[in-house]
Coordinates of C-alpha atoms and ligand atoms in Angstrom, one line a residue:
X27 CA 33.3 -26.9 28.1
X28 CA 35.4 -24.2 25.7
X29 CA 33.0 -25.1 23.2
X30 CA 29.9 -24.6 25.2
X31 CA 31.1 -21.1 26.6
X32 CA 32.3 -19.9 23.1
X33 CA 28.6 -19.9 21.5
X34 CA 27.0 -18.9 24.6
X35 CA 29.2 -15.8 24.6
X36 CA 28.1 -16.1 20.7
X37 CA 24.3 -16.0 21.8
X38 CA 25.2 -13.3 24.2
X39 CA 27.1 -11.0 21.6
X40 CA 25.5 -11.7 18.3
X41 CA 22.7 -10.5 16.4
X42 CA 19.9 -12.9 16.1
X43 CA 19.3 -13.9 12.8
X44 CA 16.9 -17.2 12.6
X45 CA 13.5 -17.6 10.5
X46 CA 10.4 -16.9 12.4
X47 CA 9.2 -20.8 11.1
X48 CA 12.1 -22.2 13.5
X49 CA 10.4 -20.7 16.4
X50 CA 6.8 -21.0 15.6
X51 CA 5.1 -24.1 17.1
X52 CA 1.8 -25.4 15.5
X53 CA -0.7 -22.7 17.5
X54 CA 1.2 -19.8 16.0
X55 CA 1.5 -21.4 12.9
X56 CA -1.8 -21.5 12.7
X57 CA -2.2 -18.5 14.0
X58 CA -0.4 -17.0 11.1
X59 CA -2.0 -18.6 8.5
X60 CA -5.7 -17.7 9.3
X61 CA -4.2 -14.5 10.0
X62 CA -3.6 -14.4 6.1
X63 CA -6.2 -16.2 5.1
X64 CA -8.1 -12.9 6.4
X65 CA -5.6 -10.8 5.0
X66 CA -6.1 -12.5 1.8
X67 CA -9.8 -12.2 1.6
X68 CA -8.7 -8.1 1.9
X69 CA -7.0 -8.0 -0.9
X70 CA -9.3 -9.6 -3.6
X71 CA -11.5 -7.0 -3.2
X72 CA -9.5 -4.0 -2.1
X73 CA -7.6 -2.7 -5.0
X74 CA -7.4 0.7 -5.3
X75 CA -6.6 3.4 -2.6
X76 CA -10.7 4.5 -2.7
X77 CA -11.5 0.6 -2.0
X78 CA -9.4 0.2 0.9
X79 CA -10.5 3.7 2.6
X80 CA -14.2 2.8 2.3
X81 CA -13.8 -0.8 3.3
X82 CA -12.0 0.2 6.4
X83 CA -14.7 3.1 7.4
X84 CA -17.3 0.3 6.8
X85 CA -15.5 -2.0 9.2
X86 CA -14.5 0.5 11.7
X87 CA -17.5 1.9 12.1
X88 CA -19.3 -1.3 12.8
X89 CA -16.8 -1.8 15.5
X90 CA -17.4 1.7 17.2
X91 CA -15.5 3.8 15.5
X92 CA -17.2 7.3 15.0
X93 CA -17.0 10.1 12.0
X94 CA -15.0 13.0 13.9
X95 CA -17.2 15.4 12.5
X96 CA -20.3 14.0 14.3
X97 CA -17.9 13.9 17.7
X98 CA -18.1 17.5 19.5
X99 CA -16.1 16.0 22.8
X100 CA -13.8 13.2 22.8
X101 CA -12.0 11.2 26.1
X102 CA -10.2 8.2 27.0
X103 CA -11.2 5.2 24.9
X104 CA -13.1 7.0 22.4
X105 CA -12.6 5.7 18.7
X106 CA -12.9 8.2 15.7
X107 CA -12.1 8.2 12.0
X108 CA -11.5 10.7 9.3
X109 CA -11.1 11.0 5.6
X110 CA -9.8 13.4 3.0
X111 CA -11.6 13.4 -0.2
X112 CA -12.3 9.6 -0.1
X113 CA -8.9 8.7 -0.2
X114 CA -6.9 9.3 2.8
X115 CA -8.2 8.2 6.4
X116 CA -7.1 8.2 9.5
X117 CA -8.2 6.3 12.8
X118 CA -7.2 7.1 16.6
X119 CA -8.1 5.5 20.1
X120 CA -8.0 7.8 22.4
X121 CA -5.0 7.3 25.1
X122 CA -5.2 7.8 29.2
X123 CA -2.1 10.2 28.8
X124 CA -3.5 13.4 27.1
X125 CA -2.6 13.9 23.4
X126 CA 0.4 16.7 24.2
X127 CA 2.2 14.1 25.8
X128 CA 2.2 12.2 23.0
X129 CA 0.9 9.3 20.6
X130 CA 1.5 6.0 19.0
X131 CA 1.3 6.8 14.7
X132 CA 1.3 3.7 12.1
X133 CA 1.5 5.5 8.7
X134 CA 1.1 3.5 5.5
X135 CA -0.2 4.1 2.5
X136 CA -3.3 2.6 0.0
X137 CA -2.1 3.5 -3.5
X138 CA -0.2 1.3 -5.6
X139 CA 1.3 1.2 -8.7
X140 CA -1.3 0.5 -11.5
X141 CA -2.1 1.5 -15.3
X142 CA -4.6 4.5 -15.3
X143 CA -7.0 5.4 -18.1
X144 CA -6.1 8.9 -19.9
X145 CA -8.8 11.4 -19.5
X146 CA -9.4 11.2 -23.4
X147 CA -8.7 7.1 -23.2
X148 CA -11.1 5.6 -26.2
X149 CA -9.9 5.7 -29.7
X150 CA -10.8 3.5 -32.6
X151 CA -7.9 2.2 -35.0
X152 CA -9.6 2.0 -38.1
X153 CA -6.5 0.2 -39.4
X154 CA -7.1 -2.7 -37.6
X155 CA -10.7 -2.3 -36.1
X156 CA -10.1 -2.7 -32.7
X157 CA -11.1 0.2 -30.1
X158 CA -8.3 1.2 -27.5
X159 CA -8.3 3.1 -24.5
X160 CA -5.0 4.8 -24.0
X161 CA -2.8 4.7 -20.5
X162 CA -0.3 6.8 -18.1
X163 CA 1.0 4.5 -15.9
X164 CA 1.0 5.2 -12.2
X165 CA 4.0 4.8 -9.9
X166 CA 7.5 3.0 -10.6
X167 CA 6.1 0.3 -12.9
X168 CA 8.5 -2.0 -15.1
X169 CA 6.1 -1.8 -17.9
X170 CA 6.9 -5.3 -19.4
X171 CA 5.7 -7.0 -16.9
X172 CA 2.1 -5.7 -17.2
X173 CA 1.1 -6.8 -20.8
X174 CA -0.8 -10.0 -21.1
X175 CA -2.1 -10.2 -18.0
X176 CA -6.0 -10.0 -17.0
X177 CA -6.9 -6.2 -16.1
X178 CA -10.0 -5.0 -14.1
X179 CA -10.8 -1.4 -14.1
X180 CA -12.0 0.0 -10.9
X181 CA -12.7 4.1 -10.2
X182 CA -14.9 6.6 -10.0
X183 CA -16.4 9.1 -13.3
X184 CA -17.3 12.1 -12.2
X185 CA -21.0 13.0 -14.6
X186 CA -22.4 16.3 -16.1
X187 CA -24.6 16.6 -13.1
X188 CA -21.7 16.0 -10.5
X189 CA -22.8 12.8 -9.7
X190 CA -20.0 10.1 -8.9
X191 CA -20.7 6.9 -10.5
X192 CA -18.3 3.5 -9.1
X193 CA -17.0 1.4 -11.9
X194 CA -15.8 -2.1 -11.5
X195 CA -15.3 -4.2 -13.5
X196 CA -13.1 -7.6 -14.4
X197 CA -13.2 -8.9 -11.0
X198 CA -16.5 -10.9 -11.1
X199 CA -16.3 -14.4 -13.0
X200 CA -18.6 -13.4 -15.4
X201 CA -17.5 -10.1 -15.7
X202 CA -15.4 -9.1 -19.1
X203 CA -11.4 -8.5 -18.9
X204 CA -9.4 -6.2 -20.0
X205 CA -5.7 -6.3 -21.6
X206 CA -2.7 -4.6 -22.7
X207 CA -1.1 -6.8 -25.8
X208 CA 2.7 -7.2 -26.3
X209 CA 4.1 -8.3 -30.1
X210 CA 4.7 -11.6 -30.5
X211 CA 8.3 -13.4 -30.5
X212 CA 8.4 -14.3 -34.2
X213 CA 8.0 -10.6 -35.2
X214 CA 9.7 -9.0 -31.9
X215 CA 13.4 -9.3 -32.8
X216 CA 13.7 -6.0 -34.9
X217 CA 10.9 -4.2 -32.8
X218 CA 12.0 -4.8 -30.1
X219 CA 14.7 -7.2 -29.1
X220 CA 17.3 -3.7 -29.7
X221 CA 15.7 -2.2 -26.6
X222 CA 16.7 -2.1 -23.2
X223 CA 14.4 -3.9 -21.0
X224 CA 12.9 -0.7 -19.0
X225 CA 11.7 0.1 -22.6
X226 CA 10.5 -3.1 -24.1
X227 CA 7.1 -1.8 -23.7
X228 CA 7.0 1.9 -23.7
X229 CA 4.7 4.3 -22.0
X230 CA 2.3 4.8 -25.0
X231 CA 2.4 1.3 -26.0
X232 CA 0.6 0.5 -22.6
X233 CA -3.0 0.4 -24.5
X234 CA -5.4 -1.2 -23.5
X235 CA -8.2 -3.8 -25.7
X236 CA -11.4 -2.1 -25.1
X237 CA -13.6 -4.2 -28.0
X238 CA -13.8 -4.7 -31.6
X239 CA -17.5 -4.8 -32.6
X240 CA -19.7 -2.2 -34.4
X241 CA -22.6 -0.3 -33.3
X242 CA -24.8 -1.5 -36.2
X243 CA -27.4 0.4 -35.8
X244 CA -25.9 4.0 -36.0
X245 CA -25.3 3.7 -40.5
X246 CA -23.9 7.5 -40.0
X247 CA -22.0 7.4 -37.4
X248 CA -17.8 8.1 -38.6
X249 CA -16.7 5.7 -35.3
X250 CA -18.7 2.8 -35.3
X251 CA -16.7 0.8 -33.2
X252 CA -15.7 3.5 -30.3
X253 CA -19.2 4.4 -30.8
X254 CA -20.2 0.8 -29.7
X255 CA -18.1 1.2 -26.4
X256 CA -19.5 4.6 -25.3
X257 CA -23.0 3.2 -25.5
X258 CA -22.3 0.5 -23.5
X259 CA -20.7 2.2 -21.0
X260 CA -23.7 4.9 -21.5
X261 CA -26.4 1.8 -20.7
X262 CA -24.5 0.4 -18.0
X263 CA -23.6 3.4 -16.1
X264 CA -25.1 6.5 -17.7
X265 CA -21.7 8.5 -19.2
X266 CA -20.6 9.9 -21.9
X267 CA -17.0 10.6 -23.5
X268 CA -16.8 14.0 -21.7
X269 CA -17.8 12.5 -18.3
X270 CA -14.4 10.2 -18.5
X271 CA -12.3 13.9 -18.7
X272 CA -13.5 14.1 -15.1
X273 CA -13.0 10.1 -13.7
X274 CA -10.3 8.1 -12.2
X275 CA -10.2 4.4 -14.0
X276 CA -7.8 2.6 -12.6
X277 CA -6.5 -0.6 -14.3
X278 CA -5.3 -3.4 -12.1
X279 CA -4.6 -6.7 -12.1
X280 CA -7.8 -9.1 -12.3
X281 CA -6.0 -11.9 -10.4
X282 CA -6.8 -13.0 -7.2
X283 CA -4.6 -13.6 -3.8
X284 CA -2.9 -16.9 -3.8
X285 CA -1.2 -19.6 -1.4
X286 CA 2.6 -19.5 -2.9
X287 CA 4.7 -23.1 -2.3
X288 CA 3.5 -25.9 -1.7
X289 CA 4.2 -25.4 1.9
X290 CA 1.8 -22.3 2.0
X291 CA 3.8 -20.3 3.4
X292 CA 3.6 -17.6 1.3
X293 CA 1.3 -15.0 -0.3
X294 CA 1.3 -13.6 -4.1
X295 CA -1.0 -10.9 -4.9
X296 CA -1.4 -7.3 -6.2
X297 CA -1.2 -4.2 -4.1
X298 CA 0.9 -5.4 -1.1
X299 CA 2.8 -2.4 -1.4
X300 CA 1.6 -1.1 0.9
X301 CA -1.9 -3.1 1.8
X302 CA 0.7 -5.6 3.8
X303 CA 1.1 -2.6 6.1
X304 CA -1.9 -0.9 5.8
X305 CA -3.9 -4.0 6.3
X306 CA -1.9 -5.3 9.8
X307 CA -2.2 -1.4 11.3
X308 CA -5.6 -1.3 10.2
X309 CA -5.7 -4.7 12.1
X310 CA -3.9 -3.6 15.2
X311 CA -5.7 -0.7 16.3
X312 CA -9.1 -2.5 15.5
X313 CA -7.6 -4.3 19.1
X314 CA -6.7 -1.4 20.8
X315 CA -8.9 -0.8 23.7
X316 CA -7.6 1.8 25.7
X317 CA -4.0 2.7 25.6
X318 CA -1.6 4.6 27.1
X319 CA -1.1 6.7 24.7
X320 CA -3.5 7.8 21.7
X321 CA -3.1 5.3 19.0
X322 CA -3.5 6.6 15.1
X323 CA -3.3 5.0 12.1
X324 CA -3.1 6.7 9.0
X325 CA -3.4 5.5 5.4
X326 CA -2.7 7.9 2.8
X327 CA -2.9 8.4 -0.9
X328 CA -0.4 9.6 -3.4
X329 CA 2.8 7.9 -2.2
X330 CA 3.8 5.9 -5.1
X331 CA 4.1 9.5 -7.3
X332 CA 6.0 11.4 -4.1
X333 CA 3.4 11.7 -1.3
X334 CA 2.2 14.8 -3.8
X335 CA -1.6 16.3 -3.6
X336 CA -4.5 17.0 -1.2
X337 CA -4.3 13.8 -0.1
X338 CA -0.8 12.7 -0.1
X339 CA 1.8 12.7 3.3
X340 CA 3.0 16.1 2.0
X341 CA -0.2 17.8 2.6
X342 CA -1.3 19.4 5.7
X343 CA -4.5 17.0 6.3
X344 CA -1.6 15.5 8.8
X345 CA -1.5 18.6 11.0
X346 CA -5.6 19.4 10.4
X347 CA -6.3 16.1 11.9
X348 CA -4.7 16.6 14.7
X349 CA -6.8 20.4 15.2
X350 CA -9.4 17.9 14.7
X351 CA -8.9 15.8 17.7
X352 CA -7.0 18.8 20.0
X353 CA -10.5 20.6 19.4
X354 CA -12.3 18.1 21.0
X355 CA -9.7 16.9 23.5
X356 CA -8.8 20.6 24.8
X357 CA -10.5 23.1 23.3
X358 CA -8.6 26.8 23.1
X359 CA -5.3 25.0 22.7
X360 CA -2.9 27.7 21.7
X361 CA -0.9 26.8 18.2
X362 CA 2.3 26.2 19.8
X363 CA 0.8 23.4 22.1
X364 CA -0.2 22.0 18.5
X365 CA 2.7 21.7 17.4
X366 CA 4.5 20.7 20.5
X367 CA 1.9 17.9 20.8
X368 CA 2.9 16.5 16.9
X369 CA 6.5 16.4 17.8
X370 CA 6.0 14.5 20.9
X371 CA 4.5 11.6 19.1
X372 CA 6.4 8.4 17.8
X373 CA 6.0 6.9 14.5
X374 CA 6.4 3.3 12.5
X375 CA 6.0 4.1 8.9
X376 CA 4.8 1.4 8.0
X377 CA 6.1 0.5 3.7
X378 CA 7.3 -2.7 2.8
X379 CA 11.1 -3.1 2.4
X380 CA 12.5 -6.0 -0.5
X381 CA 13.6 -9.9 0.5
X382 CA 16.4 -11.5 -1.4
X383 CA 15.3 -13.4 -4.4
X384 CA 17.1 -16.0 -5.9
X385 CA 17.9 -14.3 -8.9
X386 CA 19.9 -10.9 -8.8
X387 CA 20.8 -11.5 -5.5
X388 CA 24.2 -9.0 -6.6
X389 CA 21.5 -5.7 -5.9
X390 CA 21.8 -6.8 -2.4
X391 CA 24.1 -6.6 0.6
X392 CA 23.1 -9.7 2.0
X393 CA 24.4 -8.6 5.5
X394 CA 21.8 -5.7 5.6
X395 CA 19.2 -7.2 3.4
X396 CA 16.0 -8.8 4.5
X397 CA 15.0 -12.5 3.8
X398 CA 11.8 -13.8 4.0
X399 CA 10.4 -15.5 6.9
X400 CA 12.7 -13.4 9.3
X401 CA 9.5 -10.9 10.5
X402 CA 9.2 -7.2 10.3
X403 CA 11.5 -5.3 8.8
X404 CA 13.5 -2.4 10.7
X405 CA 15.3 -0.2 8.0
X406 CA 16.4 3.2 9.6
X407 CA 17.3 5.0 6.1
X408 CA 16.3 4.8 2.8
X409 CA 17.2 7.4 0.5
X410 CA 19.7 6.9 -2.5
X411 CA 23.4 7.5 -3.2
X412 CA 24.9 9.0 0.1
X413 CA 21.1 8.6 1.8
X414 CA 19.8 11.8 -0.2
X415 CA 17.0 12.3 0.5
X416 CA 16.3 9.7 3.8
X417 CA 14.5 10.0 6.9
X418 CA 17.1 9.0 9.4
X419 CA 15.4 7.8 12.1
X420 CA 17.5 8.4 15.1
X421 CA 20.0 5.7 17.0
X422 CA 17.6 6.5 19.9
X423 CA 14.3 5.9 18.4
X424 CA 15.8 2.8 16.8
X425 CA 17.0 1.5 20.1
X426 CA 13.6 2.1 21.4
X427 CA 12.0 0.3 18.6
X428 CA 14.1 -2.3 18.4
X429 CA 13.6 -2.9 22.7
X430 CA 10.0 -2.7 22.2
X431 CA 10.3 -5.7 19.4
X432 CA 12.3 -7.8 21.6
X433 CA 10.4 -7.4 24.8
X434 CA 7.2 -8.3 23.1
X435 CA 8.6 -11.3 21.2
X436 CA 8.1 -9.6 17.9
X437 CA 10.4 -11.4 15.2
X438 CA 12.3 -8.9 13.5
X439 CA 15.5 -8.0 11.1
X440 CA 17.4 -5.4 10.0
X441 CA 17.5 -4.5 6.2
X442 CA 18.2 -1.7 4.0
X443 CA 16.7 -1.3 0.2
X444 CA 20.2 -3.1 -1.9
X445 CA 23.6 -2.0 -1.8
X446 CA 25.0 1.3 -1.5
X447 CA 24.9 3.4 -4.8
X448 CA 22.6 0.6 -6.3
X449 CA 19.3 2.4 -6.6
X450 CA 17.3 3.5 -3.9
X451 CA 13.5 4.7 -2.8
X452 CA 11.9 6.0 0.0
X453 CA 8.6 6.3 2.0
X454 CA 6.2 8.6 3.6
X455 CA 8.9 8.1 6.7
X456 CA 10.7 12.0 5.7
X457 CA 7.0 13.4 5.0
X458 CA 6.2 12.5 8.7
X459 CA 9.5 12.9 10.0
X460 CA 9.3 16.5 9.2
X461 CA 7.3 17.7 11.6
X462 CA 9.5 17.2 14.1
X463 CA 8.1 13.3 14.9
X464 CA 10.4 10.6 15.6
X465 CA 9.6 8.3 12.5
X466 CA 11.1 5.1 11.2
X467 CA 10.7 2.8 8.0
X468 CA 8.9 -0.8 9.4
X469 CA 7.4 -3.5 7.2
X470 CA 7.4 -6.4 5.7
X471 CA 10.0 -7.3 2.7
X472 CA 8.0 -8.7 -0.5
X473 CA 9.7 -10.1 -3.4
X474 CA 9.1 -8.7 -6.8
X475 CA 7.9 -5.5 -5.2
X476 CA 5.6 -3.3 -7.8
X477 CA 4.9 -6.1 -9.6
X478 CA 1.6 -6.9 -10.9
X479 CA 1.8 -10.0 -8.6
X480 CA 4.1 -9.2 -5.3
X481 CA 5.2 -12.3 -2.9
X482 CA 5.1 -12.0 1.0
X483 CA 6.1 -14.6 3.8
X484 CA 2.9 -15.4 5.9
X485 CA 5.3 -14.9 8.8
X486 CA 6.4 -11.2 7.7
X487 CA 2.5 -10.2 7.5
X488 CA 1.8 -11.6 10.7
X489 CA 4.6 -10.4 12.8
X490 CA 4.0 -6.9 11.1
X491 CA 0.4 -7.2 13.0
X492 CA 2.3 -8.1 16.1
X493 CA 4.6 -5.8 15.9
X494 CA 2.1 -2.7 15.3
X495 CA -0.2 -4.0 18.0
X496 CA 2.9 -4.0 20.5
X497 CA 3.9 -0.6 19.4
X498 CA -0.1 0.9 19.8
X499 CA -0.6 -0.8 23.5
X500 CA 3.2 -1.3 25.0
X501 CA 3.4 1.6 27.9
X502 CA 6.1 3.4 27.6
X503 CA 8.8 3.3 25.1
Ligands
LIG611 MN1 5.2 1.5 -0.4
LIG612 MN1 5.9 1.4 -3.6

């Protein structure tokens, strides 16, 4: 009898801490895997933050959703999108309570770390007769690990005539690949076994193989071999040299999603910071009917260099899409009701957070870290050192989040990014958090984050769709 009244005071007074796969019978096992399976599908095709912006326009607006600009009056239940410069969009469904009283905000983001093209990229080594385009890397990269590896190129080049032309290519099974090179061991141990690892490969030495043959045909021409690349970019897609000054190529990997274990349960692909999150609220208020409260979900650009630019967190397309809907929600709103009605809302920024690997498991404070399997991450500072630089959500918003994960059955665990004074990151949580909204870091925690291939638990994806869905339709907080 002791025994039996000792753990139930345990259950009582102790923080949960089991796998979401302990709980999960076979329906919502299966629930979660054709839940990724979908998820998935997403990814191979969605790499760059332009992709994912026009694929989710295309989807929403087959399901109702309508360009804000072509909406002079909005009410209860209405669904409208917008998008900055083809990179940022946000989504909203239209709550019963009106806007000033509040709203539901999932903020992720659609960039990832990648290898970009320089605006000058193509060069010809006549040492060695190969063509090259040069790099700048894009986001926290460790640079090593993206040599050898298949590379598409995806982007836009802006043409002489102002015309935007799409470039893909490396993703089709016939399509060419592209690569960046490393030395080989037998000759690497003076190069560059003296190096630290974080510069094994350096920032210049990301080049990429563009080709090796001559154009034939031109006898005058100095270049023969860059030559021979321009013109088959010219035939293909009608630019020249000067037109890449104005483009953004964008090399990622040219590997699709997989199944990881042989027990499934797990995903490995590129880009799932932050598609994981971006994906599930994309997901979430696809189901939102009509809510309580006005449900948004914004996906923005820019946040693996800072959340800098017109289209980053930092910029004020945040408080112009809210003009956007006040203007056709309550026209003649004064600007102090504006910006009483940002700071009333509540927001999940939704970033993935990092699970314990088996290796270098020292980084973490397993306590506060996350582990894989044990659903959506609740992390209520990032920051580094003494939480420079952090959002810290409140005690109070955390409670409420936390409540709302419970009541709704929503696996969940608290972690934090490693151990104190180990490192450190953050999110578009502070960017948010600064006007005045009540914001806090929620995702799912991948292993080998910025990685050209990132691993997430099935379980973690799913329960992050779960938890965002509860969060847009729950009544009050
Ligand atoms: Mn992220
Ligand atoms: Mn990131």
């Amino acid at each position: 009898m002791a025994k039996k009244s000792e753990s139930s005071l345990e259950k009582k007074l102790t923080l949960k801490t089991e796998s979401y796969w302990n709980d999960a019978d076979k329906k919502a096992v299966k629930a979660t895997f054709d839940f990724s399976d979908d998820y998935k599908e997403f990814l191979k095709v969605n790499k760059t933050e332009r992709e994912v912006v026009d694929a989710f326009v295309a989807q929403a607006a087959k399901a109702g959703f309508k360009d804000i600009n072509k909406v002079k009056k909005l009410k209860t239940g209405d669904k409208v999108y917008m998008v900055n410069r083809n990179k940022t969009m946000c989504m909203a469904v239209i709550g019963k309570k009106p806007l000033t009283d509040g709203y539901r905000l999932v903020a992720s983001h659609v960039d990832s770390p990648r290898i970009d093209l320089k605006q000058k990229p193509l060069y010809e080594d006549s040492d060695i007769e190969l063509a090259i385009f040069k790099t700048h890397y894009y986001g926290g990269i460790k640079k090593y690990q993206w040599v050898n590896i298949p590379l598409a190129i995806h982007g836009v080049v802006v043409t002489s005539t102002g015309k935007t032309v799409k470039i893909n290519i490396g993703e089709g099974e016939d399509d060419p690949a592209f690569v960046i090179s490393d030395l080989l061991p037998h000759l690497a141990h003076k190069a560059q076994g003296d190096r630290k690892i974080f510069d094994g490969i350096r920032g210049e030495e990301l080049r990429i193989l563009a080709g090796h043959m001559p154009l034939k045909t031109e006898k005058e021409a100095k270049e023969k071999l860059k030559l021979n690349i321009l013109k088959i970019l010219n035939d293909k897609y009608g630019i020249t040299e000067e037109d890449l000054v104005s483009a953004e190529l964008e090399a990622v990997p040219a590997m699709n999603p997989r199944d990881i274990g042989l027990d499934r349960s797990m995903i490995g692909a590129y880009g799932q910071d932050d598609r994981a999150c971006a994906y599930t609220s994309f997901r979430a208020i696809m189901d939102v009917k009509s809510p309580e409260y006005t449900s948004i979900a914004y996906f923005f650009d820019k946040e693996e260099i800072g959340s800098v630019g017109a289209t980053g967190a930092q910029s004020n397309y945040l408080e112009l899409s809210f003009i956007m809907l006040m203007e056709r929600l309550t026209p003649g709103f004064k600007y102090s009701t504006l910006k009483m009605a940002i700071s009333n809302g509540y927001c999940l920024s939704g970033d993935v957070d990092v699970a314990m690997q088996p290796n270098f498991k020292e980084v973490h404070e397993a306590q506060n870290s996350a582990r894989m399997g044990h659903g959506i991450v609740i992390c209520k500072y990032g920051g580094a050192r003494g939480k420079g630089g952090a959002n810290d959500a409140s005690a109070e918003f955390t409670g409420q989040v936390r409540n709302l994960f419970n009541k709704n059955n929503v696996p969940w665990q608290y972690a934090q990014l490693g151990k104190v004074d180990e490192g450190g990151g953050g999110t578009v949580a502070r960017f948010i958090a600064e006007n005045s909204i009540d914001t806090i870091d929620c995702g799912p925690a991948l292993i080998g984050m910025h990685s050209p291939f990132e691993i997430a638990s099935k379980a973690d994806i799913y329960n992050t769709y779960k938890a965002y869905s509860a969060f847009f339709t729950e009544k009050e907080l």
